[in-house]
Coordinates of C-alpha atoms in Angstrom, one line a residue:
X294 CA -11.7 -42.9 48.9
X295 CA -14.4 -41.9 51.4
X296 CA -14.5 -45.6 52.6
X297 CA -10.8 -45.9 53.2
X298 CA -10.7 -42.5 55.4
X299 CA -13.5 -43.8 57.5
X300 CA -11.7 -47.1 57.9
X301 CA -8.5 -45.3 59.1
X302 CA -10.4 -42.7 61.5
X303 CA -12.2 -45.7 62.8
X304 CA -9.2 -47.8 63.4
X305 CA -8.4 -48.7 67.2
X306 CA -4.9 -48.5 66.3
X307 CA -5.5 -45.0 64.9
X308 CA -7.6 -43.8 67.9
X309 CA -5.3 -45.1 70.3
X310 CA -2.2 -43.4 68.8
X311 CA -4.4 -40.1 68.4
X312 CA -4.6 -40.1 72.3
X313 CA -1.2 -40.8 73.1
X314 CA 0.2 -38.3 70.4
X315 CA -2.1 -35.8 72.3
X316 CA -1.0 -36.5 75.4
X317 CA 2.9 -36.7 74.3
X318 CA 2.6 -33.3 72.8
X319 CA 1.2 -31.7 76.0
X320 CA 4.3 -33.4 78.0
X321 CA 6.6 -32.2 75.4
X322 CA 5.3 -28.5 75.6
X323 CA 5.4 -28.5 79.4
X324 CA 9.1 -30.0 79.2
X325 CA 10.1 -27.1 76.8
X326 CA 8.4 -24.5 79.2
X327 CA 10.1 -26.0 82.2
X328 CA 13.3 -25.7 80.4
X329 CA 12.7 -22.1 79.3
X330 CA 11.7 -21.4 83.0
X331 CA 14.9 -23.2 84.1
X332 CA 17.0 -20.9 81.7
X333 CA 16.0 -17.6 83.3
X334 CA 16.2 -18.8 86.8
X335 CA 19.3 -20.9 87.0
X336 CA 21.4 -19.5 83.9
X337 CA 23.3 -21.7 81.5
X338 CA 26.1 -23.0 84.2
X339 CA 23.7 -24.0 86.6
X340 CA 21.1 -25.4 84.3
X341 CA 23.7 -27.5 82.6
X342 CA 24.6 -28.9 85.7
X343 CA 21.1 -30.0 86.6
X344 CA 20.7 -31.6 83.1
X345 CA 24.3 -33.2 83.7
X346 CA 23.0 -34.9 86.8
X347 CA 20.0 -36.1 85.4
X348 CA 22.2 -37.6 82.3
X349 CA 24.6 -39.2 85.1
X350 CA 21.6 -40.9 87.0
X351 CA 20.1 -42.0 83.4
X352 CA 23.6 -43.5 82.8
X353 CA 24.0 -45.5 85.9
X354 CA 20.2 -46.7 85.8
X355 CA 20.2 -47.8 81.9
X356 CA 23.5 -50.0 83.0
X357 CA 21.3 -51.8 85.2
X358 CA 17.8 -51.8 83.5
X359 CA 16.9 -55.2 82.1
X360 CA 14.0 -53.7 79.7
X361 CA 11.5 -55.2 82.2
X362 CA 8.5 -52.4 81.4
X363 CA 8.1 -53.2 77.6
X364 CA 8.8 -56.9 78.0
X365 CA 5.7 -57.2 80.5
X366 CA 3.6 -54.7 78.4
X367 CA 3.9 -57.0 75.5
X368 CA 3.0 -60.1 77.5
X369 CA 0.1 -58.1 78.9
X370 CA -1.3 -57.2 75.8
X371 CA -1.0 -60.9 74.4
X372 CA -2.8 -62.4 77.4
X373 CA -5.2 -59.7 77.3
X374 CA -6.0 -60.5 73.4
X375 CA -6.5 -64.2 74.6
X376 CA -8.9 -63.2 77.6
X377 CA -6.3 -64.6 80.3
X378 CA -7.1 -62.5 83.5
X379 CA -5.0 -65.0 85.3
X380 CA -1.9 -64.0 83.1
X381 CA -2.8 -60.3 83.2
X382 CA -2.5 -60.3 87.2
X383 CA 0.6 -62.5 86.9
X384 CA 2.6 -60.0 84.8
X385 CA 1.5 -57.1 86.7
X386 CA 2.7 -58.6 89.7
X387 CA 6.0 -59.9 88.0
X388 CA 6.9 -56.4 87.0
X389 CA 6.3 -54.8 90.6
X390 CA 8.4 -57.6 91.8
X391 CA 11.5 -57.0 89.5
X392 CA 11.2 -53.4 89.7
X393 CA 11.3 -53.4 93.3
X394 CA 14.6 -55.5 93.6
X395 CA 16.0 -53.6 90.7
X396 CA 15.5 -50.2 91.9
X397 CA 16.4 -50.9 95.6
X398 CA 19.9 -52.5 94.2
X399 CA 20.3 -49.3 92.0
X400 CA 19.9 -46.9 94.6
X401 CA 22.7 -48.6 96.7
X402 CA 25.0 -48.9 93.7
X403 CA 24.7 -45.2 92.7
X404 CA 25.3 -43.8 96.2
X405 CA 28.5 -45.8 96.3
X406 CA 29.6 -45.3 92.5
X407 CA 28.9 -41.4 92.2
X408 CA 31.6 -40.0 94.2
X409 CA 34.0 -42.0 91.8
X410 CA 32.1 -40.7 88.7
X411 CA 32.6 -37.2 90.0
X412 CA 36.2 -37.4 90.5
X413 CA 37.4 -39.7 87.4
X414 CA 34.5 -38.1 84.9
X415 CA 34.0 -34.6 85.7
X416 CA 37.0 -33.8 87.6
X417 CA 35.0 -32.9 90.8
X418 CA 37.6 -33.3 93.7
X419 CA 36.8 -33.6 97.2
X420 CA 38.3 -34.3 100.2
X421 CA 36.5 -37.4 101.3
X422 CA 33.4 -39.6 100.0
X423 CA 31.1 -37.7 102.0
X424 CA 32.5 -34.6 100.9
X425 CA 31.6 -35.2 97.3
X426 CA 27.6 -35.1 98.1
X427 CA 28.1 -31.5 99.0
X428 CA 28.7 -30.5 95.2
X429 CA 24.9 -29.9 93.7
X430 CA 25.5 -31.8 90.6
X431 CA 26.7 -35.0 92.7
X432 CA 23.9 -34.7 95.2
X433 CA 21.1 -33.9 92.5
X434 CA 22.1 -37.5 90.9
X435 CA 22.2 -39.3 94.6
X436 CA 18.7 -37.8 94.9
X437 CA 17.2 -39.0 91.7
X438 CA 18.9 -42.4 92.1
X439 CA 15.8 -43.0 94.2
X440 CA 13.5 -42.2 91.5
X441 CA 13.1 -45.9 90.2
X442 CA 11.6 -47.1 93.5
X443 CA 9.4 -43.9 94.0
X444 CA 8.0 -44.4 90.2
X445 CA 7.5 -48.4 91.0
X446 CA 3.7 -48.0 91.4
X447 CA 3.3 -45.4 88.2
X448 CA 5.6 -47.4 86.0
X449 CA 3.6 -51.0 86.9
X450 CA 0.0 -49.2 86.3
X451 CA 1.2 -47.5 83.2
X452 CA 2.2 -50.9 81.9
X453 CA -1.2 -52.4 82.6
X454 CA -2.7 -49.5 81.1
X455 CA -0.6 -49.8 77.6
X456 CA -0.8 -53.4 77.6
X457 CA -4.5 -53.9 77.8
X458 CA -5.0 -50.4 75.6
X459 CA -6.5 -48.3 78.2
X460 CA -5.0 -45.1 76.4
X461 CA -7.1 -42.7 78.2
X462 CA -6.3 -43.6 81.3
X463 CA -2.6 -43.7 80.6
X464 CA -2.8 -40.6 78.9
X465 CA -4.3 -38.8 82.0
X466 CA -1.8 -40.2 84.5
X467 CA 1.3 -38.9 82.5
X468 CA -0.2 -35.7 81.7
X469 CA -1.1 -35.3 85.4
X470 CA 2.5 -36.2 86.5
X471 CA 4.1 -33.9 84.3
X472 CA 1.9 -31.1 85.1
X473 CA 3.2 -31.4 88.9
X474 CA 6.7 -32.1 87.5
X475 CA 7.1 -28.9 85.8
X476 CA 5.8 -27.0 88.7
X477 CA 7.7 -28.4 91.3
X478 CA 11.0 -28.4 89.5
X479 CA 10.5 -24.7 88.8
X480 CA 9.8 -24.1 92.4
X481 CA 12.7 -26.0 93.5
X482 CA 15.0 -24.1 91.2
X483 CA 13.5 -20.7 92.6
X484 CA 14.2 -22.2 96.2
X485 CA 17.9 -23.3 95.7
X486 CA 19.2 -21.7 92.7
X487 CA 21.3 -24.7 91.9
X488 CA 20.6 -28.2 90.5
X489 CA 19.4 -29.9 93.8
X490 CA 16.4 -27.9 94.2
X491 CA 14.9 -29.0 90.7
X492 CA 16.1 -32.7 91.5
X493 CA 14.0 -32.5 94.8
X494 CA 11.1 -31.3 92.5
X495 CA 11.3 -34.2 90.4
X496 CA 11.6 -36.9 93.3
X497 CA 8.3 -35.1 94.8
X498 CA 6.5 -35.3 91.3
X499 CA 7.3 -38.8 91.1
X500 CA 5.7 -39.5 94.1
X501 CA 2.6 -37.5 93.6
X502 CA 2.5 -39.3 90.2
X503 CA 2.4 -42.8 91.4
X504 CA -0.5 -41.7 93.8
X505 CA -2.3 -40.3 90.6
X506 CA -1.6 -43.7 88.7
X507 CA -2.6 -46.1 91.5
X508 CA -6.2 -43.9 91.9
X509 CA -6.6 -44.2 87.8
X510 CA -5.9 -47.8 88.1
X511 CA -8.4 -48.5 91.0
X512 CA -10.9 -46.9 88.6
X513 CA -10.0 -49.1 85.9
X514 CA -10.9 -52.3 88.0
X515 CA -14.5 -51.2 88.2
X516 CA -15.2 -50.2 84.6
X517 CA -15.2 -51.3 80.9
X518 CA -16.0 -54.6 79.6
X519 CA -12.9 -56.2 80.7
X520 CA -11.7 -54.6 84.3
X521 CA -8.2 -54.9 85.3
X522 CA -7.5 -57.5 88.1
X523 CA -8.2 -55.8 91.3
X524 CA -5.0 -54.6 93.5
X525 CA -5.6 -57.7 95.9
X526 CA -5.5 -59.9 92.9
X527 CA -2.3 -58.7 91.2
X528 CA -0.6 -58.8 95.2
X529 CA -1.7 -62.4 95.4
X530 CA 0.1 -63.3 92.3
X531 CA 3.3 -61.5 93.8
X532 CA 4.8 -64.6 95.3
X533 CA 3.9 -66.8 92.0
X534 CA 6.0 -64.6 90.0
X535 CA 9.4 -65.9 90.0
X536 CA 12.0 -62.8 89.9
X537 CA 14.2 -64.4 87.0
X538 CA 11.3 -65.2 85.1
X539 CA 11.5 -64.1 81.5
X540 CA 15.2 -62.2 82.7
X541 CA 16.9 -63.6 79.5
X542 CA 14.5 -61.7 77.0
X543 CA 13.9 -58.7 79.5
X544 CA 18.0 -58.5 79.1
X545 CA 18.1 -58.6 75.4
X546 CA 15.1 -56.2 75.1
X547 CA 17.2 -53.6 77.5
X548 CA 20.2 -53.9 75.8
X549 CA 18.6 -53.1 72.3
X550 CA 16.6 -49.9 73.8
X551 CA 19.5 -48.8 76.5
X552 CA 21.7 -48.4 73.6
X553 CA 19.6 -46.2 72.3
X554 CA 19.1 -44.2 74.6
X555 CA 22.2 -43.9 75.8
X556 CA 23.2 -43.1 72.6
X557 CA 20.6 -40.0 72.3
X558 CA 19.9 -38.6 75.4
X559 CA 22.8 -39.6 77.8
X560 CA 26.2 -39.9 76.2
X561 CA 26.0 -36.9 74.1
X562 CA 25.3 -34.7 77.4
X563 CA 28.1 -36.5 79.4
X564 CA 30.7 -36.1 76.6
X565 CA 30.1 -32.4 76.9
X566 CA 30.1 -32.4 80.3
X567 CA 33.7 -34.1 80.2
X568 CA 35.6 -32.4 77.3
X569 CA 33.4 -29.2 76.8
X570 CA 31.8 -26.5 78.3
X571 CA 28.8 -27.2 80.9
X572 CA 27.2 -24.4 79.5
X573 CA 26.7 -26.2 76.0
X574 CA 24.9 -28.8 77.9
X575 CA 21.9 -26.6 78.5
X576 CA 22.3 -25.3 75.0
X577 CA 22.2 -28.7 73.8
X578 CA 19.4 -30.1 75.9
X579 CA 17.2 -27.3 75.0
X580 CA 17.7 -27.6 71.1
X581 CA 16.7 -31.1 71.8
X582 CA 13.7 -30.2 73.7
X583 CA 12.5 -28.0 70.7
X584 CA 13.1 -31.0 68.4
X585 CA 11.3 -33.5 70.9
X586 CA 8.0 -31.2 70.7
X587 CA 8.0 -32.8 67.1
X588 CA 9.6 -35.9 67.8
X589 CA 6.6 -36.7 70.3
X590 CA 4.7 -37.5 67.3
X591 CA 6.6 -40.7 66.9
X592 CA 5.6 -41.7 70.9
X593 CA 2.1 -42.2 70.3
X594 CA 2.5 -44.5 67.4
X595 CA 5.4 -46.5 69.2
X596 CA 3.6 -47.1 72.6
X597 CA 0.5 -48.3 70.7
X598 CA 2.3 -50.3 68.4
X599 CA 3.8 -52.7 71.2
X600 CA 0.3 -53.8 72.3
X601 CA -0.9 -53.8 69.1
X602 CA 1.5 -55.8 67.3
X603 CA 1.7 -58.3 70.3
X604 CA -2.2 -58.9 69.5
X605 CA -1.3 -59.8 65.9
X606 CA 1.5 -61.9 66.8
X607 CA -1.0 -63.9 69.3
X608 CA -3.4 -64.3 66.5
X609 CA -0.3 -65.3 64.2
X610 CA -1.3 -62.8 61.6
X611 CA 1.6 -62.0 59.0
X612 CA -0.1 -59.8 56.7
X613 CA -1.5 -58.1 59.2
X614 CA 1.8 -57.1 60.9
X615 CA 3.3 -56.3 58.0
X616 CA 0.7 -53.6 57.1
X617 CA 0.7 -52.4 60.7
X618 CA 4.6 -52.0 60.8
X619 CA 4.7 -50.2 57.5
X620 CA 1.6 -47.8 58.4
X621 CA 3.6 -46.8 61.7
X622 CA 6.9 -46.5 59.6
X623 CA 5.7 -44.5 56.9
X624 CA 3.1 -42.6 59.1
X625 CA 5.3 -41.5 61.5
X626 CA 8.3 -40.5 59.4
X627 CA 6.1 -38.3 57.0
X628 CA 4.2 -36.8 60.2
X629 CA 7.6 -36.0 61.9
X630 CA 9.2 -34.8 58.6
X631 CA 6.8 -32.4 57.9
X632 CA 6.5 -30.9 61.3
X633 CA 10.5 -30.4 61.5
X634 CA 10.3 -28.2 58.5
X635 CA 7.5 -26.4 59.8
X636 CA 9.3 -26.0 62.9
X637 CA 12.3 -24.9 61.3
X638 CA 10.3 -21.4 60.3
X639 CA 9.4 -20.9 63.8
X640 CA 12.6 -21.7 65.9
X641 CA 14.1 -18.3 65.3
X642 CA 10.9 -16.7 67.0
X643 CA 11.1 -19.2 69.6
X644 CA 14.6 -18.7 70.7
X645 CA 14.1 -15.3 71.3
X646 CA 12.3 -16.2 74.5
X647 CA 15.4 -17.5 76.1
X648 CA 18.2 -15.7 77.6
X649 CA 20.6 -13.5 75.0
X650 CA 23.4 -16.2 75.4
X651 CA 21.1 -19.2 74.5
X652 CA 20.0 -18.0 71.1
X653 CA 22.6 -18.8 68.6
X654 CA 23.9 -21.8 70.2
X655 CA 20.4 -23.3 70.4
X656 CA 19.5 -22.0 67.0
X657 CA 23.0 -23.6 65.6
X658 CA 22.2 -27.1 67.4
X659 CA 18.7 -27.4 65.9
X660 CA 20.1 -26.8 62.4
X661 CA 22.4 -29.6 63.1
X662 CA 19.9 -32.3 64.8
X663 CA 16.8 -31.4 62.4
X664 CA 18.2 -33.7 59.2
X665 CA 18.8 -36.7 61.4
X666 CA 15.5 -36.4 63.4
X667 CA 13.8 -36.4 59.7
X668 CA 15.5 -39.9 59.0
X669 CA 15.2 -41.4 62.5
X670 CA 11.3 -40.8 62.3
X671 CA 11.0 -43.4 59.9
X672 CA 12.0 -45.7 62.5
X673 CA 9.4 -45.6 65.4
X674 CA 8.3 -49.3 65.5
X675 CA 11.9 -51.0 65.3
X676 CA 12.3 -52.0 68.9
X677 CA 8.6 -53.6 68.9
X678 CA 9.0 -55.3 65.5
X679 CA 12.3 -57.1 66.8
X680 CA 10.6 -57.8 70.2
X681 CA 7.1 -59.6 69.1
X682 CA 9.2 -61.3 66.1
X683 CA 11.8 -62.8 68.2
X684 CA 14.8 -60.9 66.2
X685 CA 16.3 -59.5 69.4
X686 CA 19.7 -60.7 68.8
X687 CA 19.6 -59.3 65.3
X688 CA 18.8 -55.9 67.1
X689 CA 21.4 -56.1 69.5
X690 CA 23.9 -57.1 66.7
X691 CA 22.9 -53.8 64.9
X692 CA 22.5 -51.7 67.8
X693 CA 26.3 -52.8 68.9
X694 CA 27.6 -52.1 65.7
X695 CA 25.6 -48.4 65.7
X696 CA 26.7 -47.8 69.3
X697 CA 30.4 -48.3 68.7
X698 CA 30.3 -46.1 65.7
X699 CA 28.8 -43.4 67.6
X700 CA 30.5 -43.8 70.8
X701 CA 33.6 -43.3 68.6
X702 CA 32.4 -40.5 66.8
X703 CA 30.8 -38.6 70.1
X704 CA 34.6 -38.6 71.6
X705 CA 36.3 -37.7 68.6
X706 CA 34.2 -34.8 67.5
X707 CA 33.4 -33.8 71.2
X708 CA 37.5 -33.4 71.1
X709 CA 37.7 -31.5 67.7
X710 CA 34.6 -29.4 68.6
X711 CA 33.7 -29.4 71.9
X712 CA 30.7 -27.4 71.6
X713 CA 28.8 -29.0 68.4
X714 CA 31.0 -32.1 68.3
X715 CA 28.6 -34.3 70.2
X716 CA 25.4 -32.9 68.2
X717 CA 27.0 -33.7 64.8
X718 CA 27.8 -37.1 66.2
X719 CA 24.3 -37.5 67.3
X720 CA 22.7 -36.8 63.8
X721 CA 25.3 -39.1 62.2
X722 CA 23.7 -41.8 64.8
X723 CA 20.2 -41.0 63.5
X724 CA 21.0 -41.5 60.1
X725 CA 22.4 -44.9 60.8
X726 CA 18.9 -45.8 61.8
X727 CA 17.9 -46.7 58.2
X728 CA 19.5 -50.0 58.7
X729 CA 16.6 -51.3 60.5
X730 CA 13.5 -50.5 58.3
X731 CA 15.5 -52.0 55.7
X732 CA 16.1 -55.5 57.4
X733 CA 12.4 -55.3 58.1
X734 CA 11.7 -55.3 54.4
X735 CA 13.9 -58.3 53.9
X736 CA 12.3 -60.0 56.8
X737 CA 8.7 -59.8 55.9
X738 CA 9.6 -60.6 52.1
X739 CA 11.3 -64.0 53.4
X740 CA 8.7 -64.9 55.8
X741 CA 5.8 -64.1 53.2
X742 CA 7.8 -66.9 51.2
X743 CA 8.3 -69.4 53.9
X744 CA 4.7 -69.2 54.8
X745 CA 3.7 -69.2 51.0
X746 CA 0.8 -67.2 48.8
X747 CA -2.7 -67.3 49.8
X748 CA -2.3 -67.6 53.6
X749 CA -1.9 -65.1 56.7
X750 CA -0.7 -67.5 59.3
X751 CA 2.7 -66.1 61.1
X752 CA 5.4 -68.7 61.4
X753 CA 6.3 -68.1 65.1
X754 CA 5.8 -69.2 68.3
X755 CA 3.6 -68.0 71.2
X756 CA 4.9 -64.5 72.3
X757 CA 3.8 -65.7 75.7

């Protein structure tokens, strides 16, 4: 027993996960504190508009986001495992180039589309195209559309840290950015008393976060057994990285991840904005913030799994990949489920810190979401599993079925119960996630039969 514990504690996967778990928890608590401050400064109506602006921007972004970040991260991990400095620099340069073009195209698209969204989705009428931007919700969403461009340096640096498993550097960058974001968002709300101030605060915080990330990257080029490629080396690969290289895989991965993000964070908020009361946007988002304090326990495992699984695929280790997948799945599920039960005893006290009109709605939505969160916590490594095993077509098929049912229930429940309907639909969506570990079980079983007993070779191609 002692030896098992020592191996568990000494595992690099466990250490990396624990580092990101702690960082994610700090970020989640900062986000919850920010939401609490905004509730008192803005009130439920203005805070709901701010969250609706974020959801609108995010919806448009996910419509064009091609899943380049996890694609580059997985390839960075495989290249780092093989000791290929050239490939590491190449994938960092590729991510910078692709995000630059995609971010610029998105900013232009958002500026054109947002007035149409305001009129036909949220029924915000205006006399002209330019007059739509006088509305705080639309102005905030337009400002946020520049986020991908401003965060480009941070995204590239964080992908490099995650792919090469420099989790301490990654955690420092993310915690530094979150601390700045909380302060500036709250300061912006105090100044403008509407959704625009917090949006400006988020933009400035993104700029500061990129500066912090670049500084951390430069430090990592000078330290460690395997220093990262210097900035000059990465930029030297910029012309070599074809813009559409890896686009097919990136699109498939982007569709897989975007459907989940849309279903969990964006569409429920937008449905409430369309068919419900904007105040309930704030109530639901705050309940999600509380639940996310526990769901962050999944993030460290999930983000460590991507480079770790990619390394195992690079080494063609089927048995190692199977063990890692089930440890991540069962460990995350047990940890989050225990946390949700414990949190349930604390929420009645936590909601007392919010204004009086928030308390009963937030508690109600928490009770609705909690069972679904416990179920979905056993699906922490799904996206990574599908990516490294070249099963993204299956992931897209499952995701499309889940998404179609979820969208139908969102609209139906939102119409029937304009306050809690989207939360009920979200819990049903969480329950449907059991399909993924079930598929993984049968996939590992089939592959083990194909390889045969007594061997560990993974029957798949090179991930790069």
